Every structure is written in C-alpha cells, then in structure tokens.
CSV table of N, CA and C in Angstrom, one decimal:
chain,number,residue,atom,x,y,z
A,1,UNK,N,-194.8,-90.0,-59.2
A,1,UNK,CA,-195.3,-91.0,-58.3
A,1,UNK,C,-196.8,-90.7,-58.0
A,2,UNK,N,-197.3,-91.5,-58.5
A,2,UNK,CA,-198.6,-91.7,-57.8
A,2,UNK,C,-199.4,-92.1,-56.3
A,3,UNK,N,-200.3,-90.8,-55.9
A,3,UNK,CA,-200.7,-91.5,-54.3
A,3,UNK,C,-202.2,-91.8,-54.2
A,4,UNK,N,-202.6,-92.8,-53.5
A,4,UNK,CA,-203.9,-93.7,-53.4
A,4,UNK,C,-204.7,-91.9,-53.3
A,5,UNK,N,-204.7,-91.2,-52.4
A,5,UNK,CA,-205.3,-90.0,-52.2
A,5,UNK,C,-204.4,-88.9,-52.2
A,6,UNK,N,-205.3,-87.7,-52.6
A,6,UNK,CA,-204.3,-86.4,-52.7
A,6,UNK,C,-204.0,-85.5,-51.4
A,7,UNK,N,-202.9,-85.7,-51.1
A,7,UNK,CA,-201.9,-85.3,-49.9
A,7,UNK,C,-202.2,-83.6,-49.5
A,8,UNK,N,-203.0,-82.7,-51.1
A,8,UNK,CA,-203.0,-81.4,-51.0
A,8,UNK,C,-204.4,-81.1,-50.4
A,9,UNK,N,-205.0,-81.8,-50.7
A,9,UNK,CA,-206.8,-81.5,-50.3
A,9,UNK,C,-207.4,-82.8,-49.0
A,10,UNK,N,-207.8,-82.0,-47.9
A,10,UNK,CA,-208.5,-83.1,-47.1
A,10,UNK,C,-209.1,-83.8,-47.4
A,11,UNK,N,-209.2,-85.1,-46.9
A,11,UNK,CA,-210.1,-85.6,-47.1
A,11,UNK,C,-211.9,-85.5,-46.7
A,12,UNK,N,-212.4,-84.7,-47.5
A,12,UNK,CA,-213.5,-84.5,-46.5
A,12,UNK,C,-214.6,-85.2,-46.3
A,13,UNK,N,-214.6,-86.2,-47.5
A,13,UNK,CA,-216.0,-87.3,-47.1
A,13,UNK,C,-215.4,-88.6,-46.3
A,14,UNK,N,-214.0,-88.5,-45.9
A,14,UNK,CA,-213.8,-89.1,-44.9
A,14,UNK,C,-214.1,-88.3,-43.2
A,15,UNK,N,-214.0,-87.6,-43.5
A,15,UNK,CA,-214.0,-86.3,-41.9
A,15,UNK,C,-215.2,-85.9,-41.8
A,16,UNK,N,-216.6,-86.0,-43.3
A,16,UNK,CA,-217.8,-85.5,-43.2
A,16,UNK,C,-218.1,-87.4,-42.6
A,17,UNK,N,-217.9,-88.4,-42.9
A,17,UNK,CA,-218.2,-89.5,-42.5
A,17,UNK,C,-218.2,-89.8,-41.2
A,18,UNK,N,-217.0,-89.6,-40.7
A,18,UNK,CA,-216.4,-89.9,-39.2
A,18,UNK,C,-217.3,-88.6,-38.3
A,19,UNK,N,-217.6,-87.5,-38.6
A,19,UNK,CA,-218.1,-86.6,-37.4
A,19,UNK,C,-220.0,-87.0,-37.7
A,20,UNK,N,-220.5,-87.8,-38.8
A,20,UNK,CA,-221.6,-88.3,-38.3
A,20,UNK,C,-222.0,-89.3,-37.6
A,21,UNK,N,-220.8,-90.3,-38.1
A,21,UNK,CA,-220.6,-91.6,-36.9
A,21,UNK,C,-220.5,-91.4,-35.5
A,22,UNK,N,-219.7,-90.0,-35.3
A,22,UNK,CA,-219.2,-89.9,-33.9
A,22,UNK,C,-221.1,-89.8,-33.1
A,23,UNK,N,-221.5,-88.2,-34.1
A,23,UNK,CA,-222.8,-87.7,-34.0
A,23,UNK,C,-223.8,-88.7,-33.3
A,24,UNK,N,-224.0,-89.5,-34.6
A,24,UNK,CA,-224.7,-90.5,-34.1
A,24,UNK,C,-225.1,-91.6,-33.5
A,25,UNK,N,-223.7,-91.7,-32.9
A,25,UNK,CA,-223.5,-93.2,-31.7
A,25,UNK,C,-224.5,-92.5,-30.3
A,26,UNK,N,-224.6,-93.7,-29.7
A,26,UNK,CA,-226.4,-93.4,-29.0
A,26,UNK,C,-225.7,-93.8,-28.2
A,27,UNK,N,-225.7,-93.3,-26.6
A,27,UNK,CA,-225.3,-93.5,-25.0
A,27,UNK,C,-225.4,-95.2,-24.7
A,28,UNK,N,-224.0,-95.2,-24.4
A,28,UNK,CA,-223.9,-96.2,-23.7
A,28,UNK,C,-224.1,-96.7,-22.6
A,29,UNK,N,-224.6,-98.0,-21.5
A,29,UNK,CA,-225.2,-98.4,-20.5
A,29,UNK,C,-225.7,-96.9,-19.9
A,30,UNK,N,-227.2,-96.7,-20.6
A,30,UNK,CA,-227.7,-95.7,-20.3
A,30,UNK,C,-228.6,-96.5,-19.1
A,31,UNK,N,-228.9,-95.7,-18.7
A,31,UNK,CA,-229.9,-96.4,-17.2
A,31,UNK,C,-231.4,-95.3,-16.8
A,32,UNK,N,-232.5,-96.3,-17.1
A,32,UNK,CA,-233.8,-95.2,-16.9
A,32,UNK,C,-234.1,-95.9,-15.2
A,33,UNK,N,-234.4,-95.0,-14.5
A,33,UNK,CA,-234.6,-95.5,-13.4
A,33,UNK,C,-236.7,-95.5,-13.2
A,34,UNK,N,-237.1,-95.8,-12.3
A,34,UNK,CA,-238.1,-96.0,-12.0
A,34,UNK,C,-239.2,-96.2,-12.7
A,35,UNK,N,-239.3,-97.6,-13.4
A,35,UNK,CA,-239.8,-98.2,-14.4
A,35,UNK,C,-241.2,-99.2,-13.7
A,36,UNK,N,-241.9,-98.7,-13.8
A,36,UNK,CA,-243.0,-99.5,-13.4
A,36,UNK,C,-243.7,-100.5,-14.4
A,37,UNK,N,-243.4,-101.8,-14.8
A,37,UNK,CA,-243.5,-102.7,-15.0
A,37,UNK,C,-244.8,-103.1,-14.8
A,38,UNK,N,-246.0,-103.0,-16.5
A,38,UNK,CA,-247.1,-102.8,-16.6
A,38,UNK,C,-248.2,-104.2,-16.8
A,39,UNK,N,-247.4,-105.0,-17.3
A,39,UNK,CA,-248.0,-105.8,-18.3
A,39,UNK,C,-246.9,-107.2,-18.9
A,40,UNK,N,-246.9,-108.3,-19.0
A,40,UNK,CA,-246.1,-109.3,-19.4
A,40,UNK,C,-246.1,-109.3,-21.3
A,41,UNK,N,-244.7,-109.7,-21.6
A,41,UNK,CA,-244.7,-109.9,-23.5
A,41,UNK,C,-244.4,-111.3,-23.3
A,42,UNK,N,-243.6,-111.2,-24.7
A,42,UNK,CA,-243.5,-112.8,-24.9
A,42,UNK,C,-242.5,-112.7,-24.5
A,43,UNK,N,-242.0,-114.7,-24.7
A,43,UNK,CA,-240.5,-115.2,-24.3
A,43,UNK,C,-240.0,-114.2,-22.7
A,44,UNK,N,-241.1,-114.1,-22.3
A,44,UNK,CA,-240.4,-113.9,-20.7
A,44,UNK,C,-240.0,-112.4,-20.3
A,45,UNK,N,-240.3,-111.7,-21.6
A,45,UNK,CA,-240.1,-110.1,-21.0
A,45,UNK,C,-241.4,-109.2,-20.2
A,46,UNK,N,-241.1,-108.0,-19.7
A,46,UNK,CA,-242.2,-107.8,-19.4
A,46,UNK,C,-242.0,-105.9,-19.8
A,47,UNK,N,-243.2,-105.6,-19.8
A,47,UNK,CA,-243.2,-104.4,-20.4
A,47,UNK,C,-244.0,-103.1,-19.6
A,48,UNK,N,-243.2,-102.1,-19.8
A,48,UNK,CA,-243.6,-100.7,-19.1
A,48,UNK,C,-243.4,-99.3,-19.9
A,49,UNK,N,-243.4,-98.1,-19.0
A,49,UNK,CA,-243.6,-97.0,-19.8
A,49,UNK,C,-242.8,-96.2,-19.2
A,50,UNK,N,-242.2,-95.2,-19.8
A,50,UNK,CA,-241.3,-94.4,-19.1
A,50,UNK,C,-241.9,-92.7,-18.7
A,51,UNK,N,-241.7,-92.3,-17.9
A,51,UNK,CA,-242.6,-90.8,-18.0
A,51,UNK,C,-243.2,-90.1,-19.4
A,52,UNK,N,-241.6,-90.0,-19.9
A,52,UNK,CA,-242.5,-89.5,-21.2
A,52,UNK,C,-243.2,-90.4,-22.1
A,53,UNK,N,-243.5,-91.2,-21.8
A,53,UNK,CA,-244.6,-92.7,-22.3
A,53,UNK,C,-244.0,-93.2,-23.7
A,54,UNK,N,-242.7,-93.2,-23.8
A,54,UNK,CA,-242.0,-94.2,-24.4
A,54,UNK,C,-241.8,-95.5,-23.8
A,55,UNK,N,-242.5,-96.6,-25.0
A,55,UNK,CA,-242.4,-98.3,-23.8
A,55,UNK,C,-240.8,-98.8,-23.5
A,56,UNK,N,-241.1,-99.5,-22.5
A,56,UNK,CA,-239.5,-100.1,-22.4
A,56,UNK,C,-239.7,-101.7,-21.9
A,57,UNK,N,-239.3,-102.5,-22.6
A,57,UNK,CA,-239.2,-104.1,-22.7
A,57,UNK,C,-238.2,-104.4,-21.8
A,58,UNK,N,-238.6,-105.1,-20.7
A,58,UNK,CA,-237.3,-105.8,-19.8
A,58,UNK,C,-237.6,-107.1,-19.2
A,59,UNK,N,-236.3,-107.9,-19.4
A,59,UNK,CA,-235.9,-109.1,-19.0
A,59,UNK,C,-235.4,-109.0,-17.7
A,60,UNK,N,-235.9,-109.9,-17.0
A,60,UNK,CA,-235.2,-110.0,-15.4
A,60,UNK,C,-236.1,-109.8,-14.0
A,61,UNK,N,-237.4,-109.1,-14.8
A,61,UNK,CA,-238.5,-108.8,-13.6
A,61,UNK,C,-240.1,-109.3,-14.3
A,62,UNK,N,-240.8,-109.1,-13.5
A,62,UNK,CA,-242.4,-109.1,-13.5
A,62,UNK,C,-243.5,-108.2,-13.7
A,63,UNK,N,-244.4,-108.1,-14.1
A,63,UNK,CA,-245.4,-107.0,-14.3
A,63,UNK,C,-245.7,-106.8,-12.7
A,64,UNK,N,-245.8,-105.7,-12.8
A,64,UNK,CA,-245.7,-104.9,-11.3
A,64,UNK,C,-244.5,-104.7,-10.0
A,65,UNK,N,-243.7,-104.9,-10.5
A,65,UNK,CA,-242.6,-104.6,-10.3
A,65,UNK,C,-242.1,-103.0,-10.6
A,66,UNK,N,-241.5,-102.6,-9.8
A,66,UNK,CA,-240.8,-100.9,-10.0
A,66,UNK,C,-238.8,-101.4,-10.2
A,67,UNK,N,-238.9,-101.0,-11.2
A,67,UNK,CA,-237.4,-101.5,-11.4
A,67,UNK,C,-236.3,-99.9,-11.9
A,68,UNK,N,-235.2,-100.4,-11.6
A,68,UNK,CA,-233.9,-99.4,-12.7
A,68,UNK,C,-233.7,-100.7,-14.1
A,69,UNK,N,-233.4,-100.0,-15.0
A,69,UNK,CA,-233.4,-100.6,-16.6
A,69,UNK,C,-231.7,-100.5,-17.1
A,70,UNK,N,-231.2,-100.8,-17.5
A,70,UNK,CA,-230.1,-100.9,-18.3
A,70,UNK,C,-230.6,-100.8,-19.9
A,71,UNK,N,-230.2,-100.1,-20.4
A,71,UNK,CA,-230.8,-99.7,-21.9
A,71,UNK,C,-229.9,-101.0,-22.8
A,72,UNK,N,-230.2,-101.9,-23.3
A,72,UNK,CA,-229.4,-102.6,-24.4
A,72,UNK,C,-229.2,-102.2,-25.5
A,73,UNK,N,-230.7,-101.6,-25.9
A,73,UNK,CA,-231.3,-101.5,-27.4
A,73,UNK,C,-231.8,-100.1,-27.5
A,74,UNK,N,-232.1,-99.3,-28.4
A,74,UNK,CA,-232.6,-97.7,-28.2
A,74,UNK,C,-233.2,-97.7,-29.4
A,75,UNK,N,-234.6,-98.1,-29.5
A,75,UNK,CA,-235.5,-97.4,-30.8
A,75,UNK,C,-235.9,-96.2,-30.6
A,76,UNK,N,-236.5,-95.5,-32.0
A,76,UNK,CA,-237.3,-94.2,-31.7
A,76,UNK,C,-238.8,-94.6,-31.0
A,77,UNK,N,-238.9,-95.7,-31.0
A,77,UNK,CA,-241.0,-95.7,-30.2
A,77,UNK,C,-240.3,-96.7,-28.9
A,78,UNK,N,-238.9,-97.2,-28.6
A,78,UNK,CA,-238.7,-98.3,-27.7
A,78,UNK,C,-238.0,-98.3,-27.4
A,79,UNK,N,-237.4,-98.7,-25.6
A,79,UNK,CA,-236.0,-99.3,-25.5
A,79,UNK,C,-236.7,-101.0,-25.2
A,80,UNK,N,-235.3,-101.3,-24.7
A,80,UNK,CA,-234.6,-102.8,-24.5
A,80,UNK,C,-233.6,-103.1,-23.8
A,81,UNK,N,-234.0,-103.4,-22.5
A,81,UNK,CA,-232.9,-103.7,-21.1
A,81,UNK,C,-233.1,-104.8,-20.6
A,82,UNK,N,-232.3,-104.3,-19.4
A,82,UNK,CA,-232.3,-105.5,-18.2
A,82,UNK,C,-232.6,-104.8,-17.1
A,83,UNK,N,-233.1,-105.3,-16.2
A,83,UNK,CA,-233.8,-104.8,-14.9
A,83,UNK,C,-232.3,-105.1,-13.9
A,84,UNK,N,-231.5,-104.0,-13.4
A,84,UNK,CA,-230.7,-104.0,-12.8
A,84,UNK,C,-230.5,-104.3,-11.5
A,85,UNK,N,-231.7,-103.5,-11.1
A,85,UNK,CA,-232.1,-103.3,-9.9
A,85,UNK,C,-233.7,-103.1,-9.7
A,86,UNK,N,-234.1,-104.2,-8.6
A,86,UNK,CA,-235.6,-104.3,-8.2
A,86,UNK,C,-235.7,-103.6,-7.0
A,87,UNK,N,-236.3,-102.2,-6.8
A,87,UNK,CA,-236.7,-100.8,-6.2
A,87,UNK,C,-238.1,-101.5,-5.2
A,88,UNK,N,-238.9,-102.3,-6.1
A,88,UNK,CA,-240.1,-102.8,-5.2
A,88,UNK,C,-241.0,-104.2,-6.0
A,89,UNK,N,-240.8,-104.8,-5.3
A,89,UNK,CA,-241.6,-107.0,-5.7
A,89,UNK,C,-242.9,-106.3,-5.6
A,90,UNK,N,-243.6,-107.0,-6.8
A,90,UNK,CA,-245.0,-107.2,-6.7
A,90,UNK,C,-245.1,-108.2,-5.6
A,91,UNK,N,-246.3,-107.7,-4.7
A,91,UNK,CA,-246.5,-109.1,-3.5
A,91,UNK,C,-247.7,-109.6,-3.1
A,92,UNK,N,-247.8,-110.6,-3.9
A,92,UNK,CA,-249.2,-111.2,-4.3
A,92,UNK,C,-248.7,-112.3,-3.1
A,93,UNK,N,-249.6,-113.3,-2.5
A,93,UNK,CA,-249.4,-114.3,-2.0
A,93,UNK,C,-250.6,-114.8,-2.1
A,94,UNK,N,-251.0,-116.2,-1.8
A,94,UNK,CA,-252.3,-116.7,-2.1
A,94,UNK,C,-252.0,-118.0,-0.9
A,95,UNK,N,-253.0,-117.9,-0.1
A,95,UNK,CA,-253.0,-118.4,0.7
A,95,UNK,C,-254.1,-119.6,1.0
C-alpha cells in the first residue's frame, strides 16, 4: 500500500512552514495611544507620528487632534488605523 506521505519521518517542511506562519502573524487590534495628528493626506485621512517617529495614517479625525489609533495595517516605515478614541478636538472657531 501506498501512502500520500511517509508515516515514518515527520513532516518537516510542513512544521518548518507552520512555526514561521505562526512567527510571523503581526498583533492583532494593536492600539498606539497618544497620536498627535500632524497634517491632512488624501481621501480624508490624516497623518501623524508615533514617538519613535514611525508615521501613522488615520481615518476618523483631523490634523491636530490627539487621538488612540486602532492598527488595521502594519508596514515596516507605516501603520493604518482608525482613530478610536478622540483624547483632545482641535478648537479653532472663527468668529
């Protein structure tokens, strides 16, 4: 009888596969808090910097705004959230 794989030897480029997948899954609803919201982008995001001066692109608030971030997206030079919570309104009025 023949078997799809051999029953005597692990499989190991399935088990070297699986413990880099595990490795390299990146935190889920990570949250950066105290985001000071520098500057407007396009299509309605606005953009800031994090202490260690990685930028972070967020939907849901305004340039000058202090916000918490919901991480959607995680690059190596960038994140990509949503502004969860507004910490402090820019407060312009014009009178």
């Amino acid at each position: 009888m023949k078997y799809l794989f051999n029953l005597e030897r692990p499989q190991v480029s399935f088990l070297f596969h699986m413990s880099i997948f595990l490795l390299s899954k990146r935190k889920k609803n990570q949250i950066l808090e105290n985001i000071r919201l520098l500057s407007a982008g396009a299509k309605g995001v606005s953009v800031g910097k994090t202490e260690e001066g990685k930028t972070v692109i967020v939907s849901g608030a305004v340039p000058g705004d202090l916000v918490n971030v919901r991480v959607k997206k995680s690059k190596s030079n960038y994140f990509e959230g949503e502004a969860i919570e507004i910490l402090e309104y820019l407060m312009i009025f014009k009178i």
